[in-house]
Coordinates of C-alpha atoms (C1' of nucleotides) in Angstrom, one line a residue:
Chain F
X1 CA -0.6 -0.4 0.1
X2 CA 1.7 3.3 -1.3
X3 CA 0.6 7.0 -0.1
X4 CA 1.7 8.0 -3.8
X5 CA -0.1 7.8 -6.3
X6 CA 0.4 4.5 -8.6
X7 CA 1.0 6.2 -11.8
X8 CA 0.3 3.2 -13.9
X9 CA 2.8 4.4 -16.4
X10 CA 6.0 2.1 -16.6
X11 CA 8.5 4.8 -15.9
X12 CA 11.8 3.0 -15.0
X13 CA 12.7 3.9 -11.6
X14 CA 16.1 4.4 -10.8
X15 CA 17.6 2.3 -7.6
X16 CA 17.7 5.4 -5.2
X17 CA 13.9 5.7 -5.9
X18 CA 13.6 2.4 -5.3
X19 CA 16.0 2.1 -2.6
X20 CA 14.1 5.1 -0.9
X21 CA 10.7 2.3 -1.5
X22 CA 11.9 -0.5 -0.7
X23 CA 13.2 0.7 2.5
X24 CA 9.9 2.6 3.6
X25 CA 7.9 -0.4 3.0
X26 CA 10.2 -2.6 5.2
X27 CA 9.8 0.4 8.1
X28 CA 6.1 -0.1 7.7
X29 CA 6.2 -3.9 7.7
X30 CA 7.9 -3.1 10.6
X31 CA 11.2 -5.9 9.4
X32 CA 13.2 -2.6 10.4
X33 CA 12.1 -2.1 14.2
X34 CA 11.3 1.3 16.0
X35 CA 14.6 2.4 17.8
X36 CA 16.8 0.1 15.9
X37 CA 20.1 0.9 14.0
X38 CA 21.1 -0.7 10.4
X39 CA 24.3 0.2 8.6
X40 CA 24.5 1.5 5.3
X41 CA 27.0 -1.2 4.4
X42 CA 24.1 -4.1 5.5
X43 CA 20.8 -1.9 4.1
X44 CA 22.8 -2.1 0.6
X45 CA 23.9 -5.7 0.8
X46 CA 20.4 -6.9 1.8
X47 CA 18.5 -4.4 -1.3
X48 CA 21.6 -5.7 -3.4
X49 CA 23.0 -2.4 -4.1
X50 CA 26.0 -0.5 -3.3
X51 CA 25.8 2.1 -0.3
X52 CA 25.3 5.4 -2.7
X53 CA 21.7 4.9 -3.5
X54 CA 20.7 3.3 0.5
X55 CA 22.2 6.3 1.0
X56 CA 20.5 8.7 -0.9
X57 CA 17.2 6.8 0.1
X58 CA 17.9 7.4 4.2
X59 CA 18.4 10.7 3.4
X60 CA 15.3 11.3 1.6
X61 CA 13.6 9.2 4.6
X62 CA 15.2 11.3 6.7
X63 CA 13.4 14.3 5.6
X64 CA 10.5 12.4 6.0
X65 CA 11.0 12.0 9.5
X66 CA 11.1 8.3 9.1
X67 CA 14.5 7.7 10.4
X68 CA 17.9 9.7 11.7
X69 CA 21.0 9.1 10.0
X70 CA 23.7 9.1 13.1
X71 CA 27.4 9.0 11.8
X72 CA 29.1 5.5 12.6
X73 CA 26.3 4.8 14.8
X74 CA 23.8 3.4 11.1
X75 CA 20.7 4.9 10.4
X76 CA 18.2 4.5 13.5
X77 CA 14.6 3.6 12.7
X78 CA 12.8 6.4 14.5
X79 CA 10.3 5.4 16.9
X80 CA 7.0 7.6 17.8
X81 CA 5.7 7.9 20.7
X82 CA 2.5 8.9 21.8
X83 CA 3.4 12.1 22.4
X84 CA 4.9 12.0 18.9
X85 CA 1.3 10.4 18.0
X86 CA -0.4 13.3 19.4
X87 CA 1.5 15.8 17.2
X88 CA 0.7 13.9 14.4
X89 CA -2.6 13.9 15.0
X90 CA -3.3 17.5 15.4
X91 CA -1.6 18.2 12.4
X92 CA -3.6 16.0 9.9
X93 CA -7.0 17.5 12.1
X94 CA -5.6 21.0 10.7
X95 CA -4.8 20.0 7.0
X96 CA -8.2 17.4 6.4
X97 CA -10.2 20.2 7.8
X98 CA -8.9 22.8 6.0
X99 CA -9.4 20.3 3.0
X100 CA -13.0 19.6 4.4
X101 CA -13.9 23.3 4.1
X102 CA -12.1 24.0 0.7
X103 CA -14.0 20.4 -0.3
X104 CA -17.3 22.4 1.0
X105 CA -16.4 25.4 -1.0
X106 CA -15.7 24.7 -4.1
X107 CA -19.3 22.9 -4.7
X108 CA -18.1 20.1 -6.4
X109 CA -21.1 17.9 -8.5
X110 CA -21.5 14.1 -6.9
X111 CA -19.1 12.7 -9.4
X112 CA -16.2 14.2 -7.8
X113 CA -17.2 12.9 -4.4
X114 CA -17.3 9.5 -5.9
X115 CA -14.1 8.6 -4.4
X116 CA -15.6 9.8 -0.8
X117 CA -18.9 7.9 -1.9
X118 CA -16.9 4.9 -2.5
X119 CA -14.9 4.6 -0.1
X120 CA -17.0 5.1 2.5
X121 CA -19.8 2.3 1.0
X122 CA -16.7 0.3 1.1
X123 CA -16.2 1.1 4.9
X124 CA -19.2 0.1 5.7
X125 CA -18.9 -3.3 4.1
X126 CA -15.6 -4.0 6.0
X127 CA -17.5 -3.1 9.5
X128 CA -20.2 -5.5 8.5
X129 CA -18.0 -7.9 7.5
X130 CA -15.7 -7.2 10.9
X131 CA -12.7 -6.9 7.7
X132 CA -11.0 -4.5 9.7
X133 CA -7.8 -5.2 7.0
X134 CA -10.5 -3.5 4.4
X135 CA -12.3 -1.1 7.0
X136 CA -8.8 0.2 7.3
X137 CA -7.6 0.5 3.6
X138 CA -10.8 2.8 2.7
X139 CA -10.6 4.4 5.7
X140 CA -7.3 5.6 4.8
X141 CA -8.7 6.1 0.5
X142 CA -11.5 7.8 2.2
X143 CA -8.8 10.9 4.5
X144 CA -7.1 10.7 1.1
X145 CA -9.4 11.4 -1.5
X146 CA -10.5 14.0 1.1
X147 CA -7.2 15.9 1.8
X148 CA -7.7 15.3 -2.6
X149 CA -10.4 17.1 -3.2
X150 CA -9.1 20.5 -0.9
X151 CA -6.9 21.0 -3.7
X152 CA -3.3 21.8 -1.9
X153 CA -0.8 19.8 -3.4
X154 CA 1.2 21.0 -0.6
X155 CA -1.1 20.1 2.1
X156 CA -1.4 16.1 0.7
X157 CA 2.3 15.9 0.4
X158 CA 2.8 17.1 4.4
X159 CA -0.6 15.0 4.7
X160 CA 1.3 12.1 3.3
X161 CA 3.8 12.2 5.3
X162 CA 2.6 12.0 8.9
X163 CA -0.4 9.6 7.5
X164 CA 2.3 7.4 6.9
X165 CA 3.4 7.4 10.3
X166 CA -0.1 6.9 11.2
X167 CA -0.7 3.9 9.4
X168 CA 2.5 2.7 10.8
X169 CA 1.4 2.8 14.6
X170 CA -2.2 1.8 13.1
X171 CA -0.5 -1.7 11.6
X172 CA 0.3 -2.5 15.5
X173 CA -2.8 -0.8 17.0
X174 CA -5.6 -2.1 14.4
X175 CA -7.0 -5.1 16.5
X176 CA -6.5 -3.6 19.5
X177 CA -9.7 -1.3 18.8
X178 CA -13.5 -1.8 18.7
X179 CA -15.0 -1.8 15.4
X180 CA -15.5 1.7 13.9
X181 CA -19.4 2.1 13.9
X182 CA -19.0 5.9 14.8
X183 CA -16.3 6.8 12.6
X184 CA -18.5 5.6 9.4
X185 CA -21.7 7.2 10.9
X186 CA -19.0 11.0 10.5
X187 CA -18.0 10.3 7.7
X188 CA -21.2 10.0 6.0
X189 CA -21.1 13.0 7.7
X190 CA -18.6 15.2 6.1
X191 CA -19.4 13.8 2.8
X192 CA -23.6 15.3 3.5
X193 CA -21.9 18.6 4.5
X194 CA -19.5 19.4 1.6
X195 CA -22.2 17.8 -1.0
X196 CA -24.1 21.1 0.6
X197 CA -21.2 23.3 0.6
X198 CA -21.8 24.0 4.5
X199 CA -18.3 24.5 5.1
X200 CA -18.6 25.1 8.7
X201 CA -20.5 22.4 9.7
X202 CA -17.3 19.9 7.0
X203 CA -15.4 21.6 9.6
X204 CA -16.9 21.0 13.0
X205 CA -18.0 17.6 12.2
X206 CA -14.4 16.1 10.7
X207 CA -12.3 18.3 13.2
X208 CA -14.7 16.1 16.0
X209 CA -13.7 13.4 13.7
X210 CA -10.6 13.1 14.0
X211 CA -10.2 14.3 17.7
X212 CA -11.7 10.7 18.4
X213 CA -9.4 9.1 16.3
X214 CA -6.7 10.8 18.0
X215 CA -8.5 9.9 21.4
X216 CA -9.0 6.7 20.8
X217 CA -5.0 6.0 19.1
X218 CA -3.5 7.8 22.4
X219 CA -5.7 4.9 24.5
X220 CA -4.5 2.2 23.2
X221 CA -1.1 3.1 22.8
X222 CA -1.3 4.3 26.4
X223 CA -3.0 1.0 27.6
X224 CA -0.8 -1.6 25.6
X225 CA 2.5 0.8 26.8
X226 CA 3.3 1.1 23.4
X227 CA 5.9 3.6 24.4
X228 CA 7.3 3.5 20.3
X229 CA 6.1 2.4 18.1
Chain E
X1 CA 18.9 34.4 8.5
X2 CA 17.9 31.0 8.9
X3 CA 14.7 29.2 9.4
X4 CA 16.9 26.1 12.0
X5 CA 17.2 27.3 15.5
X6 CA 21.3 28.2 15.4
X7 CA 22.2 26.0 17.9
X8 CA 26.0 27.7 19.0
X9 CA 27.2 24.5 19.9
X10 CA 30.1 24.7 17.3
X11 CA 29.5 21.3 15.8
X12 CA 31.7 20.1 12.4
X13 CA 29.2 20.7 9.7
X14 CA 29.5 18.1 7.3
X15 CA 30.3 19.3 3.5
X16 CA 26.9 18.1 2.2
X17 CA 25.3 19.8 4.9
X18 CA 27.2 23.1 4.2
X19 CA 26.4 22.3 0.7
X20 CA 22.2 22.7 1.6
X21 CA 22.8 25.9 3.6
X22 CA 24.5 27.2 0.8
X23 CA 21.7 26.5 -2.1
X24 CA 19.7 27.4 0.4
X25 CA 20.8 30.6 0.8
X26 CA 21.9 31.5 -3.1
X27 CA 18.3 30.1 -3.7
X28 CA 16.8 32.8 -1.0
X29 CA 19.3 35.6 -2.0
X30 CA 18.3 35.2 -5.7
X31 CA 21.4 33.9 -7.1
X32 CA 19.9 30.7 -8.5
X33 CA 16.9 32.0 -9.8
X34 CA 13.6 30.4 -10.1
X35 CA 12.6 28.4 -13.3
X36 CA 16.8 28.3 -13.8
X37 CA 18.7 25.2 -14.2
X38 CA 21.7 24.3 -12.8
X39 CA 24.1 21.1 -13.5
X40 CA 25.8 19.4 -10.4
X41 CA 28.8 19.6 -11.4
X42 CA 28.6 23.7 -12.0
X43 CA 27.5 23.9 -8.1
X44 CA 29.8 21.7 -7.3
X45 CA 32.4 23.9 -8.4
X46 CA 31.3 26.6 -7.5
X47 CA 30.8 25.3 -3.9
X48 CA 34.4 23.8 -4.0
X49 CA 33.4 20.6 -3.2
X50 CA 33.2 17.4 -5.7
X51 CA 29.2 16.0 -6.6
X52 CA 28.3 13.6 -3.8
X53 CA 27.8 16.5 -1.2
X54 CA 26.1 18.2 -4.2
X55 CA 23.8 15.5 -4.7
X56 CA 23.1 14.8 -1.6
X57 CA 21.7 18.4 -0.6
X58 CA 19.6 19.0 -4.0
X59 CA 18.3 16.4 -2.4
X60 CA 17.2 17.6 0.5
X61 CA 16.5 20.4 -0.8
X62 CA 14.3 18.5 -3.0
X63 CA 12.0 17.2 -0.3
X64 CA 11.6 20.6 0.8
X65 CA 10.2 21.2 -2.3
X66 CA 12.7 24.4 -3.0
X67 CA 14.2 22.6 -6.1
X68 CA 13.0 19.6 -8.8
X69 CA 16.2 17.0 -10.2
X70 CA 15.4 16.2 -13.8
X71 CA 18.0 14.0 -15.2
X72 CA 20.4 15.0 -17.9
X73 CA 18.6 18.7 -17.1
X74 CA 20.4 19.8 -13.5
X75 CA 18.5 20.7 -10.8
X76 CA 15.7 22.9 -11.5
X77 CA 15.1 25.9 -9.3
X78 CA 11.1 25.9 -8.7
X79 CA 9.3 28.5 -8.9
X80 CA 6.9 29.8 -6.7
X81 CA 3.2 31.0 -8.4
X82 CA 0.8 33.0 -6.8
X83 CA -1.6 30.0 -7.3
X84 CA 1.5 28.0 -5.0
X85 CA 1.2 31.0 -2.5
X86 CA -2.3 30.6 -2.3
X87 CA -1.5 26.9 -0.9
X88 CA 1.5 28.0 1.2
X89 CA -0.7 30.8 2.5
X90 CA -3.1 28.2 3.5
X91 CA -0.7 25.8 5.6
X92 CA 0.4 28.5 7.4
X93 CA -2.5 29.9 8.7
X94 CA -3.8 26.3 10.0
X95 CA -0.5 25.5 11.7
X96 CA -0.1 29.2 13.2
X97 CA -3.4 29.1 14.1
X98 CA -3.4 25.7 15.6
X99 CA 0.2 27.0 17.4
X100 CA -2.0 30.0 18.4
X101 CA -4.7 28.0 19.8
X102 CA -2.3 25.6 22.2
X103 CA -0.5 28.6 23.4
X104 CA -3.5 30.0 24.4
X105 CA -4.5 26.7 26.2
X106 CA -0.9 26.2 27.9
X107 CA -1.4 29.4 30.1
X108 CA 2.0 30.4 29.4
X109 CA 3.5 33.1 31.7
X110 CA 4.7 36.1 31.2
X111 CA 8.3 35.8 30.9
X112 CA 7.3 32.3 28.2
X113 CA 6.0 35.2 26.0
X114 CA 8.7 37.7 25.9
X115 CA 9.9 36.7 22.6
X116 CA 6.5 37.4 21.2
X117 CA 6.7 40.8 23.5
X118 CA 10.6 41.3 21.8
X119 CA 9.2 41.6 18.8
X120 CA 6.1 43.3 18.7
X121 CA 7.9 45.5 19.9
X122 CA 10.9 45.5 17.7
X123 CA 7.8 45.6 14.6
X124 CA 6.8 48.8 16.2
X125 CA 10.0 50.5 16.5
X126 CA 10.7 49.4 13.0
X127 CA 7.5 50.5 11.4
X128 CA 8.1 53.7 13.1
X129 CA 11.7 54.5 11.7
X130 CA 10.2 53.3 8.5
X131 CA 12.2 50.4 8.2
X132 CA 11.1 47.4 5.9
X133 CA 14.3 45.0 6.3
X134 CA 14.1 45.0 10.0
X135 CA 10.3 45.1 10.6
X136 CA 10.3 41.7 8.0
X137 CA 13.1 40.2 10.4
X138 CA 10.6 41.3 13.3
X139 CA 7.6 39.7 11.5
X140 CA 9.4 36.5 11.0
X141 CA 10.7 36.0 14.3
X142 CA 7.0 36.6 15.7
X143 CA 6.0 33.7 13.6
X144 CA 8.3 31.9 14.1
X145 CA 7.9 32.1 18.2
X146 CA 4.3 31.8 18.1
X147 CA 5.1 28.2 16.2
X148 CA 7.5 27.3 18.7
X149 CA 4.9 28.1 21.7
X150 CA 2.3 26.2 20.2
X151 CA 4.8 23.2 21.3
X152 CA 4.3 21.1 18.4
X153 CA 7.7 19.7 16.9
X154 CA 6.1 18.5 13.1
X155 CA 3.7 21.9 12.7
X156 CA 7.3 23.7 13.3
X157 CA 9.1 21.9 11.1
X158 CA 6.3 22.2 8.4
X159 CA 5.8 25.4 9.1
X160 CA 9.4 25.8 8.8
X161 CA 9.3 24.9 5.3
X162 CA 6.4 26.6 3.8
X163 CA 7.9 30.0 5.4
X164 CA 11.3 29.8 3.3
X165 CA 9.1 29.9 0.6
X166 CA 7.5 32.8 2.2
X167 CA 10.6 34.4 2.5
X168 CA 11.6 34.2 -0.5
X169 CA 8.3 35.7 -2.1
X170 CA 8.9 38.8 0.5
X171 CA 12.0 39.9 -0.7
X172 CA 11.0 40.5 -4.0
X173 CA 8.0 42.0 -2.7
X174 CA 8.5 43.9 0.4
X175 CA 9.0 47.3 -0.3
X176 CA 6.1 47.4 -3.0
X177 CA 3.8 46.5 0.1
X178 CA 2.1 49.9 2.4
X179 CA 3.8 50.5 5.7
X180 CA 2.5 47.0 8.1
X181 CA 0.3 49.1 10.1
X182 CA -2.7 47.2 10.5
X183 CA -0.2 44.2 10.7
X184 CA 1.5 45.7 14.2
X185 CA -2.3 45.8 15.7
X186 CA -3.2 42.0 14.8
X187 CA -0.1 41.0 16.4
X188 CA -0.7 42.7 19.8
X189 CA -4.3 41.5 19.5
X190 CA -2.7 37.6 19.5
X191 CA -0.6 38.4 21.9
X192 CA -3.3 39.1 24.4
X193 CA -5.9 36.8 23.1
X194 CA -2.3 34.0 24.4
X195 CA -2.0 35.7 27.2
X196 CA -5.3 35.9 28.2
X197 CA -6.2 32.2 27.5
X198 CA -8.6 32.6 25.2
X199 CA -8.2 30.3 22.3
X200 CA -10.8 31.5 20.3
X201 CA -9.9 34.7 20.2
X202 CA -6.4 33.7 19.4
X203 CA -7.4 31.7 17.0
X204 CA -9.4 33.5 15.2
X205 CA -7.6 37.3 15.5
X206 CA -4.8 35.0 14.1
X207 CA -6.6 33.4 11.3
X208 CA -7.9 37.0 10.4
X209 CA -4.2 38.5 10.0
X210 CA -3.2 35.4 7.9
X211 CA -5.9 35.8 5.8
X212 CA -4.9 39.9 5.1
X213 CA -1.1 38.8 4.5
X214 CA -2.1 36.3 2.3
X215 CA -4.1 38.4 0.0
X216 CA -1.8 41.4 0.2
X217 CA 0.8 39.0 -1.0
X218 CA -1.4 37.6 -3.5
X219 CA -2.4 41.5 -4.5
X220 CA 1.5 42.3 -5.3
X221 CA 1.9 39.6 -7.2
X222 CA -0.5 39.5 -9.6
X223 CA -0.2 43.6 -9.8
X224 CA 3.5 43.1 -10.6
X225 CA 2.7 40.4 -12.3
X226 CA 5.6 38.2 -10.6
X227 CA 4.1 34.8 -11.9
X228 CA 7.2 32.8 -11.3
X229 CA 9.2 34.5 -7.5
Chain O
dG1 C1' 15.5 21.2 -48.7
dC2 C1' 14.0 18.3 -45.6
dA3 C1' 12.8 14.3 -43.0
dT4 C1' 14.9 10.2 -41.2
dT5 C1' 18.6 8.1 -39.3
dT6 C1' 23.2 7.7 -37.3
dA7 C1' 27.1 9.4 -34.4
dT8 C1' 28.9 12.2 -30.7
dT9 C1' 28.2 14.4 -27.0
dA10 C1' 27.5 15.2 -22.0
dA11 C1' 25.2 14.6 -17.8
dT12 C1' 23.6 11.5 -14.7
dG13 C1' 23.4 7.2 -11.6
dC14 C1' 25.9 4.6 -9.3
dA15 C1' 30.1 1.8 -8.3
dT16 C1' 34.2 1.7 -6.0
dA17 C1' 38.1 3.7 -3.4
dC18 C1' 39.8 5.9 0.6
dG19 C1' 41.3 9.2 4.0
dT20 C1' 39.6 10.3 8.5
dA21 C1' 37.8 10.2 12.9
dA22 C1' 35.4 7.4 16.2
dA23 C1' 35.0 3.3 18.5
dT24 C1' 37.1 -0.8 20.4
dT25 C1' 40.2 -3.5 21.8
dC26 C1' 44.3 -4.0 23.2
dA27 C1' 48.5 -3.4 26.4
dT28 C1' 51.2 -1.2 30.1
dG29 C1' 51.6 1.1 34.6
dC30 C1' 51.0 1.4 38.8
Chain V
dG1 C1' 42.6 -5.0 39.5
dC2 C1' 42.0 -0.7 37.0
dA3 C1' 42.8 3.0 34.4
dT4 C1' 45.2 5.3 31.2
dG5 C1' 47.2 5.4 27.1
dA6 C1' 48.2 3.3 22.4
dA7 C1' 47.1 0.3 18.2
dT8 C1' 43.3 -1.7 15.5
dT9 C1' 39.2 -1.4 13.3
dT10 C1' 35.2 0.6 11.3
dA11 C1' 32.0 3.2 9.6
dC12 C1' 31.4 7.0 7.5
dG13 C1' 31.9 11.1 4.2
dT14 C1' 33.7 12.3 0.0
dA15 C1' 36.3 11.8 -4.5
dT16 C1' 36.4 9.7 -8.4
dG17 C1' 35.5 6.9 -11.7
dC18 C1' 32.8 4.5 -15.9
dA19 C1' 28.7 2.6 -17.8
dT20 C1' 24.2 4.0 -19.1
dT21 C1' 20.9 7.3 -21.8
dA22 C1' 19.1 11.5 -23.5
dA23 C1' 19.9 14.8 -25.9
dT24 C1' 23.0 17.2 -29.5
dA25 C1' 25.0 17.2 -34.1
dA26 C1' 25.8 15.4 -37.9
dA27 C1' 25.4 12.8 -42.5
dT28 C1' 23.0 10.4 -45.1
dG29 C1' 18.6 9.2 -48.3
dC30 C1' 15.1 10.8 -50.6

DNA sequence: GCATTTATTAATGCATACGTAAATTCATGC
DNA sequence: GCATGAATTTACGTATGCATTAATAAATGC
């Protein structure tokens, strides 16, 4: 599951870009554990390339806040503490609410909102089937579609960065949480507000939705003593 | 003028980091013009290092949105269109208002707010002396101090990135704008709201302040036909 | 004279080599 | 047995070299 739009055009990826994606996936999959150190040379060998592309990938990942280059200690996968997660949720909330207001303000027609509608449907089906994995995927899709409708590429880029970290935490906490019934109701309300062009409501409902998500996540991290995800 | 906190500790900067700072400054100073292309080898020669640190610096600058690496065309300094600037201001507005609310909510004592007070004073002196350069510097200081009081390191990092771009545009437009008298009044109101712990007011006042700044900047860019700053 | 193909150039992406400085091990003195 | 200092290892930062391939120029055919 990649956060960037998967362009179907088959452009030849450079080794650096592949290393970037590979390392990112390894971090999300937990193959590179939070807090762990890894030598550039080891990673290079694992990926079957020289140190150069690994280093370049590491520099990019560093500016995305996923790891840290520490001279002579290797790259350190940054753990995300509950306090970090609170920060991340706060930023996400602002950016998504900005998007929700912009979307409501633009007077989108129904087809434009299809991605939102589809994601909502999928979430409802998933909840009915008790399928949390598919729910999480559709939930992610909803939030990203919302941000795209906000039509602010910089907000979208920052959203992707932050959302990556949430995804990482969610893979750990997904099965600890109750069924997201209220969440689905929230999404529908946000959708209706945007469709109706009700800017204030879109912001308010989505803000409350995100606040709940934040509290839920922090509760889970606290309850299960997950201090560095 | 660096956006990162200037740590007084004299740590030996690597060539890559120096190249990063040097290139960034060259972009802000206009030595590397928006839209211009530059070969890695040229830049390397200018900076007196090999291509490697230049490349690493370019990668970092790319993820900050200041330039773009285009195979065989060199690095391209990204121009910032008025539409881009609108996006940037919208993101900045959200992050700063988040900070203003958080700051108001924390119940800071007077000494904590000193950086804000000092910046406001300096701005008033600068305006009285018709010194726009010093005003801009103090204004920047105010906004950054505000974000720091918001106590969200991720928001601060993103703020720095976006604010860099505004600074670049402001060096061009600074002397086209009227004296920022209203702006100073706004700052004082934000300060008072934070001191009083009035979250709603801090958000509302600062939001309006930022909206004005955005409109002013966009007007200037439009009026002077500056389509790629 | 124009289009198409071939040859040349040149800049990148990447591997590799190497000096340097940190970290570790070992040795030595007390 | 411990601390201090010397020797060694090691990982990084950076320079360099080279193969690849896009871009440009040249050449050929019609």
